[in-house]
mmCIF file of C-alpha atoms in Angstrom:
data_model
loop_
_atom_site.group_PDB
_atom_site.id
_atom_site.type_symbol
_atom_site.label_atom_id
_atom_site.label_comp_id
_atom_site.label_asym_id
_atom_site.label_seq_id
_atom_site.Cartn_x
_atom_site.Cartn_y
_atom_site.Cartn_z
ATOM 1 C CA MET A 1 0.044 0.338 -0.437
ATOM 2 C CA ALA A 2 2.987 2.417 0.885
ATOM 3 C CA VAL A 3 4.256 1.924 -2.999
ATOM 4 C CA LYS A 4 0.570 2.456 -4.083
ATOM 5 C CA ILE A 5 0.508 6.078 -2.136
ATOM 6 C CA GLY A 6 4.178 6.701 -4.310
ATOM 7 C CA PHE A 7 3.718 6.308 -7.054
ATOM 8 C CA ALA A 8 0.557 7.520 -6.633
ATOM 9 C CA LEU A 9 1.917 11.123 -5.063
ATOM 10 C CA LEU A 10 3.901 11.397 -7.371
ATOM 11 C CA TRP A 11 1.922 11.307 -10.358
ATOM 12 C CA LEU A 12 -0.442 13.725 -8.518
ATOM 13 C CA ALA A 13 3.933 16.413 -8.218
ATOM 14 C CA LEU A 14 4.576 15.671 -11.563
ATOM 15 C CA VAL A 15 0.352 16.768 -13.058
ATOM 16 C CA LEU A 16 1.903 19.795 -10.467
ATOM 17 C CA TYR A 17 4.760 20.591 -11.928
ATOM 18 C CA ALA A 18 3.640 20.832 -15.379
ATOM 19 C CA PHE A 19 1.246 23.018 -15.327
ATOM 20 C CA PHE A 20 1.980 24.936 -12.170
ATOM 21 C CA LEU A 21 6.032 24.774 -12.331
ATOM 22 C CA ALA A 22 7.430 24.260 -14.937
ATOM 23 C CA PRO A 23 8.848 26.827 -17.447
ATOM 24 C CA PRO A 24 6.008 28.500 -19.530
ATOM 25 C CA SER A 25 4.637 27.705 -22.973
ATOM 26 C CA ASP A 26 5.763 28.868 -25.355
ATOM 27 C CA PRO A 27 3.925 30.428 -28.634
ATOM 28 C CA ASN A 28 5.929 27.311 -31.048
ATOM 29 C CA THR A 29 4.726 24.717 -28.817
ATOM 30 C CA VAL A 30 2.653 23.596 -31.691
ATOM 31 C CA ASN A 31 4.227 24.563 -34.829
ATOM 32 C CA LEU A 32 7.093 22.241 -32.798
ATOM 33 C CA ILE A 33 5.127 19.892 -32.290
ATOM 34 C CA ARG A 34 3.303 19.750 -35.436
ATOM 35 C CA ASP A 35 7.115 19.765 -37.238
ATOM 36 C CA LEU A 36 8.372 16.849 -34.838
ATOM 37 C CA SER A 37 5.155 14.429 -35.707
ATOM 38 C CA PHE A 38 5.284 14.852 -39.419
ATOM 39 C CA PHE A 39 9.298 14.269 -40.018
ATOM 40 C CA GLU A 40 10.038 17.865 -41.077
ATOM 41 C CA THR A 41 12.710 17.922 -38.862
ATOM 42 C CA GLU A 42 15.579 19.996 -40.877
ATOM 43 C CA ASP A 43 15.722 23.367 -38.819
ATOM 44 C CA ILE A 44 15.534 21.891 -35.307
ATOM 45 C CA ASN A 45 17.666 20.481 -33.039
ATOM 46 C CA PRO A 46 18.529 17.109 -33.673
ATOM 47 C CA LEU A 47 18.867 16.413 -30.034
ATOM 48 C CA LEU A 48 14.967 17.673 -30.088
ATOM 49 C CA VAL A 49 14.353 15.406 -32.579
ATOM 50 C CA SER A 50 15.500 11.757 -31.166
ATOM 51 C CA LEU A 51 14.532 13.155 -27.718
ATOM 52 C CA PHE A 52 10.211 12.782 -29.833
ATOM 53 C CA ASN A 53 11.787 10.023 -31.157
ATOM 54 C CA LEU A 54 12.396 7.832 -28.376
ATOM 55 C CA MET A 55 8.530 9.230 -26.632
ATOM 56 C CA GLY A 56 6.956 7.059 -29.006
ATOM 57 C CA ILE A 57 9.362 3.599 -28.706
ATOM 58 C CA LEU A 58 9.449 3.590 -25.047
ATOM 59 C CA PRO A 59 5.862 3.211 -24.650
ATOM 60 C CA LEU A 60 6.028 0.300 -26.924
ATOM 61 C CA MET A 61 8.023 -0.922 -25.216
ATOM 62 C CA TYR A 62 5.948 -1.074 -21.802
ATOM 63 C CA LEU A 63 3.202 -1.937 -23.905
ATOM 64 C CA PRO A 64 3.917 -5.424 -24.140
ATOM 65 C CA PHE A 65 4.150 -6.196 -20.003
ATOM 66 C CA LEU A 66 1.479 -2.834 -19.874
ATOM 67 C CA LEU A 67 -0.495 -6.258 -21.880
ATOM 68 C CA VAL A 68 0.911 -8.946 -20.376
ATOM 69 C CA ASP A 69 0.559 -7.992 -16.120
ATOM 70 C CA GLY A 70 -3.305 -6.596 -17.762
ATOM 71 C CA LYS A 71 -4.886 -10.159 -17.784
ATOM 72 C CA GLY A 72 -4.454 -10.303 -14.413
ATOM 73 C CA GLN A 73 -6.040 -6.887 -13.494
ATOM 74 C CA LYS A 74 -9.647 -5.605 -13.118
ATOM 75 C CA LEU A 75 -7.462 -2.486 -14.902
ATOM 76 C CA PRO A 76 -8.240 -2.024 -18.391
ATOM 77 C CA ALA A 77 -4.657 -2.054 -18.521
ATOM 78 C CA TRP A 78 -4.836 -1.451 -22.528
ATOM 79 C CA LEU A 79 -5.967 1.974 -22.396
ATOM 80 C CA PHE A 80 -3.428 2.874 -19.466
ATOM 81 C CA ALA A 81 -1.802 1.520 -22.394
ATOM 82 C CA LEU A 82 -2.881 3.458 -25.453
ATOM 83 C CA ILE A 83 -3.087 7.352 -23.325
ATOM 84 C CA SER A 84 0.639 6.445 -22.459
ATOM 85 C CA PHE A 85 1.425 7.396 -26.190
ATOM 86 C CA GLY A 86 -0.116 11.016 -25.848
ATOM 87 C CA VAL A 87 1.511 11.626 -22.326
ATOM 88 C CA GLY A 88 4.025 9.211 -21.373
ATOM 89 C CA ALA A 89 4.056 8.790 -17.629
ATOM 90 C CA PHE A 90 1.410 11.286 -16.808
ATOM 91 C CA ALA A 91 -0.374 7.911 -17.489
ATOM 92 C CA ILE A 92 2.256 4.690 -16.651
ATOM 93 C CA LEU A 93 2.250 6.312 -12.708
ATOM 94 C CA PRO A 94 -2.480 5.850 -12.499
ATOM 95 C CA TYR A 95 -1.722 2.974 -13.063
ATOM 96 C CA LEU A 96 1.026 1.400 -11.433
ATOM 97 C CA ALA A 97 -0.555 2.760 -8.759
ATOM 98 C CA LEU A 98 -3.767 1.421 -8.832
ATOM 99 C CA ARG A 99 -2.650 -2.400 -9.794
ATOM 100 C CA GLU A 100 -2.169 -5.474 -8.291
ATOM 101 C CA PRO A 101 0.638 -7.896 -8.404
ATOM 102 C CA PRO A 102 -0.403 -10.733 -9.844
ATOM 103 C CA VAL A 103 1.282 -13.547 -10.792
ATOM 104 C CA ARG A 104 1.214 -16.146 -12.646
ATOM 105 C CA PHE A 105 -0.619 -15.790 -16.293
ATOM 106 C CA PRO A 106 -3.704 -16.851 -16.631
ATOM 107 C CA GLY A 107 -5.202 -18.257 -19.611
ATOM 108 C CA THR A 108 -3.361 -19.165 -23.226
ATOM 109 C CA LYS A 109 -2.059 -16.118 -25.099
ATOM 110 C CA ASN A 110 -3.658 -14.230 -28.306
ATOM 111 C CA TRP A 111 -1.152 -13.545 -31.848
ATOM 112 C CA TRP A 112 -0.914 -10.280 -30.314
ATOM 113 C CA LEU A 113 0.249 -11.478 -27.142
ATOM 114 C CA LYS A 114 2.441 -13.761 -28.507
ATOM 115 C CA ILE A 115 3.866 -10.711 -30.595
ATOM 116 C CA LEU A 116 4.512 -8.498 -27.967
ATOM 117 C CA ASP A 117 6.927 -11.863 -25.458
ATOM 118 C CA SER A 118 8.678 -12.164 -28.657
ATOM 119 C CA ARG A 119 12.855 -11.346 -27.830
ATOM 120 C CA LEU A 120 12.489 -10.287 -31.323
ATOM 121 C CA LEU A 121 10.338 -7.307 -30.747
ATOM 122 C CA GLY A 122 12.318 -7.195 -27.653
ATOM 123 C CA ILE A 123 15.949 -6.551 -29.671
ATOM 124 C CA PHE A 124 13.976 -4.629 -32.370
ATOM 125 C CA LEU A 125 12.130 -1.828 -30.462
ATOM 126 C CA SER A 126 15.862 -1.997 -27.477
ATOM 127 C CA ALA A 127 17.685 -1.679 -30.514
ATOM 128 C CA ALA A 128 16.060 1.424 -32.466
ATOM 129 C CA PHE A 129 16.042 3.214 -28.770
ATOM 130 C CA ILE A 130 20.293 2.626 -28.605
ATOM 131 C CA GLY A 131 19.663 3.941 -32.523
ATOM 132 C CA VAL A 132 17.889 7.210 -31.935
ATOM 133 C CA LEU A 133 19.130 7.466 -28.359
ATOM 134 C CA VAL A 134 23.394 8.165 -29.650
ATOM 135 C CA GLY A 135 22.274 9.290 -33.026
ATOM 136 C CA GLY A 136 20.309 12.439 -30.651
ATOM 137 C CA LEU A 137 23.336 12.750 -28.574
ATOM 138 C CA LEU A 138 26.396 12.668 -31.294
ATOM 139 C CA ALA A 139 24.633 15.186 -33.470
ATOM 140 C CA GLY A 140 22.108 17.625 -30.927
ATOM 141 C CA ASP A 141 22.906 20.859 -30.404
ATOM 142 C CA TRP A 142 23.455 20.360 -25.854
ATOM 143 C CA GLY A 143 23.853 24.605 -26.105
ATOM 144 C CA ASP A 144 20.701 24.996 -27.096
ATOM 145 C CA PHE A 145 18.563 22.295 -26.032
ATOM 146 C CA LEU A 146 19.433 23.355 -22.815
ATOM 147 C CA ARG A 147 18.157 27.145 -23.272
ATOM 148 C CA GLN A 148 14.620 25.038 -25.039
ATOM 149 C CA TRP A 149 14.456 22.784 -21.354
ATOM 150 C CA GLN A 150 14.570 26.070 -18.997
ATOM 151 C CA THR A 151 11.942 28.654 -21.331
ATOM 152 C CA SER A 152 9.642 25.942 -23.496
ATOM 153 C CA ARG A 153 7.001 23.736 -21.276
ATOM 154 C CA PHE A 154 6.529 21.959 -23.954
ATOM 155 C CA VAL A 155 10.595 20.299 -24.092
ATOM 156 C CA ASN A 156 11.561 20.315 -20.164
ATOM 157 C CA VAL A 157 8.363 18.525 -18.999
ATOM 158 C CA MET A 158 9.472 15.160 -22.049
ATOM 159 C CA SER A 159 12.250 15.414 -20.342
ATOM 160 C CA LEU A 160 11.123 14.502 -16.801
ATOM 161 C CA ASP A 161 8.429 12.214 -18.774
ATOM 162 C CA PHE A 162 11.631 10.829 -20.841
ATOM 163 C CA CYS A 163 13.019 10.362 -17.011
ATOM 164 C CA LEU A 164 10.510 8.794 -15.481
ATOM 165 C CA LEU A 165 10.101 5.857 -17.694
ATOM 166 C CA VAL A 166 12.878 5.458 -18.069
ATOM 167 C CA LEU A 167 13.295 4.894 -13.941
ATOM 168 C CA LEU A 168 9.393 3.521 -13.712
ATOM 169 C CA PHE A 169 10.532 0.071 -16.090
ATOM 170 C CA PRO A 170 11.808 -1.976 -12.644
ATOM 171 C CA ALA A 171 8.384 -1.500 -11.247
ATOM 172 C CA LEU A 172 6.442 -3.747 -13.946
ATOM 173 C CA LEU A 173 9.839 -6.338 -14.939
ATOM 174 C CA GLN A 174 9.609 -7.338 -11.248
ATOM 175 C CA ASP A 175 7.010 -9.157 -11.209
ATOM 176 C CA ASP A 176 7.373 -9.455 -14.868
ATOM 177 C CA LEU A 177 10.358 -12.301 -13.820
ATOM 178 C CA VAL A 178 8.014 -13.933 -11.678
ATOM 179 C CA ARG A 179 5.918 -14.914 -13.545
ATOM 180 C CA ARG A 180 8.778 -16.159 -16.271
ATOM 181 C CA GLY A 181 9.874 -18.091 -12.507
ATOM 182 C CA LEU A 182 12.648 -16.118 -12.731
ATOM 183 C CA ASP A 183 12.525 -14.915 -9.096
ATOM 184 C CA ARG A 184 15.618 -15.986 -7.885
ATOM 185 C CA VAL A 185 17.763 -15.367 -10.414
ATOM 186 C CA LYS A 186 19.570 -12.519 -8.136
ATOM 187 C CA PHE A 187 21.602 -10.876 -11.364
ATOM 188 C CA LEU A 188 18.948 -10.454 -12.662
ATOM 189 C CA GLN A 189 17.090 -8.997 -10.364
ATOM 190 C CA ALA A 190 20.140 -6.735 -9.439
ATOM 191 C CA LEU A 191 20.681 -5.760 -13.286
ATOM 192 C CA LEU A 192 16.465 -4.236 -14.010
ATOM 193 C CA TRP A 193 17.699 -1.366 -11.413
ATOM 194 C CA VAL A 194 20.353 -0.733 -14.109
ATOM 195 C CA PRO A 195 19.067 2.377 -15.201
ATOM 196 C CA MET A 196 17.081 1.649 -19.428
ATOM 197 C CA VAL A 197 20.316 -1.063 -19.039
ATOM 198 C CA GLY A 198 19.194 -3.278 -17.757
ATOM 199 C CA PRO A 199 15.474 -3.323 -19.041
ATOM 200 C CA LEU A 200 16.532 -3.682 -22.939
ATOM 201 C CA ILE A 201 18.951 -6.204 -21.714
ATOM 202 C CA TYR A 202 15.181 -8.127 -19.903
ATOM 203 C CA PHE A 203 13.794 -7.433 -22.592
ATOM 204 C CA CYS A 204 15.719 -8.868 -25.035
ATOM 205 C CA ILE A 205 16.308 -11.642 -23.320
ATOM 206 C CA ARG A 206 14.102 -12.621 -21.585
ATOM 207 C CA PRO A 207 12.122 -16.870 -22.113
ATOM 208 C CA PRO A 208 9.019 -16.738 -23.453
ATOM 209 C CA LEU A 209 5.561 -16.127 -21.165
ATOM 210 C CA ALA A 210 4.741 -19.439 -19.773
ATOM 211 C CA GLU A 211 0.445 -20.479 -20.175
ATOM 212 C CA SER A 212 -1.863 -20.914 -18.665
ATOM 213 C CA ASP A 213 -5.205 -23.269 -18.934
ATOM 214 C CA ASN A 214 -5.664 -21.793 -15.307
ATOM 215 C CA THR A 215 -7.707 -18.380 -16.598
ATOM 216 C CA SER A 216 -7.967 -16.630 -12.507
ATOM 217 C CA SER A 217 -5.393 -14.346 -11.346
ATOM 218 C CA GLU A 218 -3.347 -15.360 -8.140
ATOM 219 C CA GLN A 219 -1.665 -13.115 -6.846
ATOM 220 C CA VAL A 220 1.170 -13.104 -3.857
ATOM 221 C CA ALA A 221 1.913 -10.571 -1.450
ATOM 222 C CA THR A 222 6.089 -9.949 -1.014
ATOM 223 C CA GLY A 223 8.856 -6.837 0.461
ATOM 224 C CA SER A 224 10.470 -7.778 -3.010
ATOM 225 C CA SER A 225 6.886 -6.484 -5.131
ATOM 226 C CA PRO A 226 6.220 -3.049 -6.654
ATOM 227 C CA THR A 227 2.865 -2.998 -5.587
#
């Protein structure tokens, strides 16, 4: 319960910061978002382009774990996953605050979940994440980015959103370890807490999720559970 309250308070702090403490909105924000969305990026800092694209890749990386986790929830995990493509951690945090920790995957995987559960998808998205990140870091103008971070609410809040999405992965992946029977592998338990590097490696090496004919979800309360 304490961790759930922590996620709820973090979400509240994020909302309050975004609306009341972040830098004021830039009049050019709408045009910037339009240009980024339609890949008209010739005159835009590559670092900002990279960050914007990563905010599209990260919800895709959350998607397999959210939908698998949602099979044992009363919450519509797919709805939170869908909203996260637009608002990132603003949608992930409420889900983490409201969910229960199911241990086993109930039922069988449909074709959609089989695709999401595949290592090939994990490798593809991890490679895309690394490629976009490295490209932005190498080609970006850090001085210009810092100026925009200080003066643009969109850039400032998006940067914070990115950091939260990177840091929140272990909250879902710890239960995923249990579902796949890997919760006693100390190396993996420690690996998940290495920001982004650990989740990327786990995304690529995780074994297929075991299916079950039992359609009821089981729940446990453990000290290591994130919720």
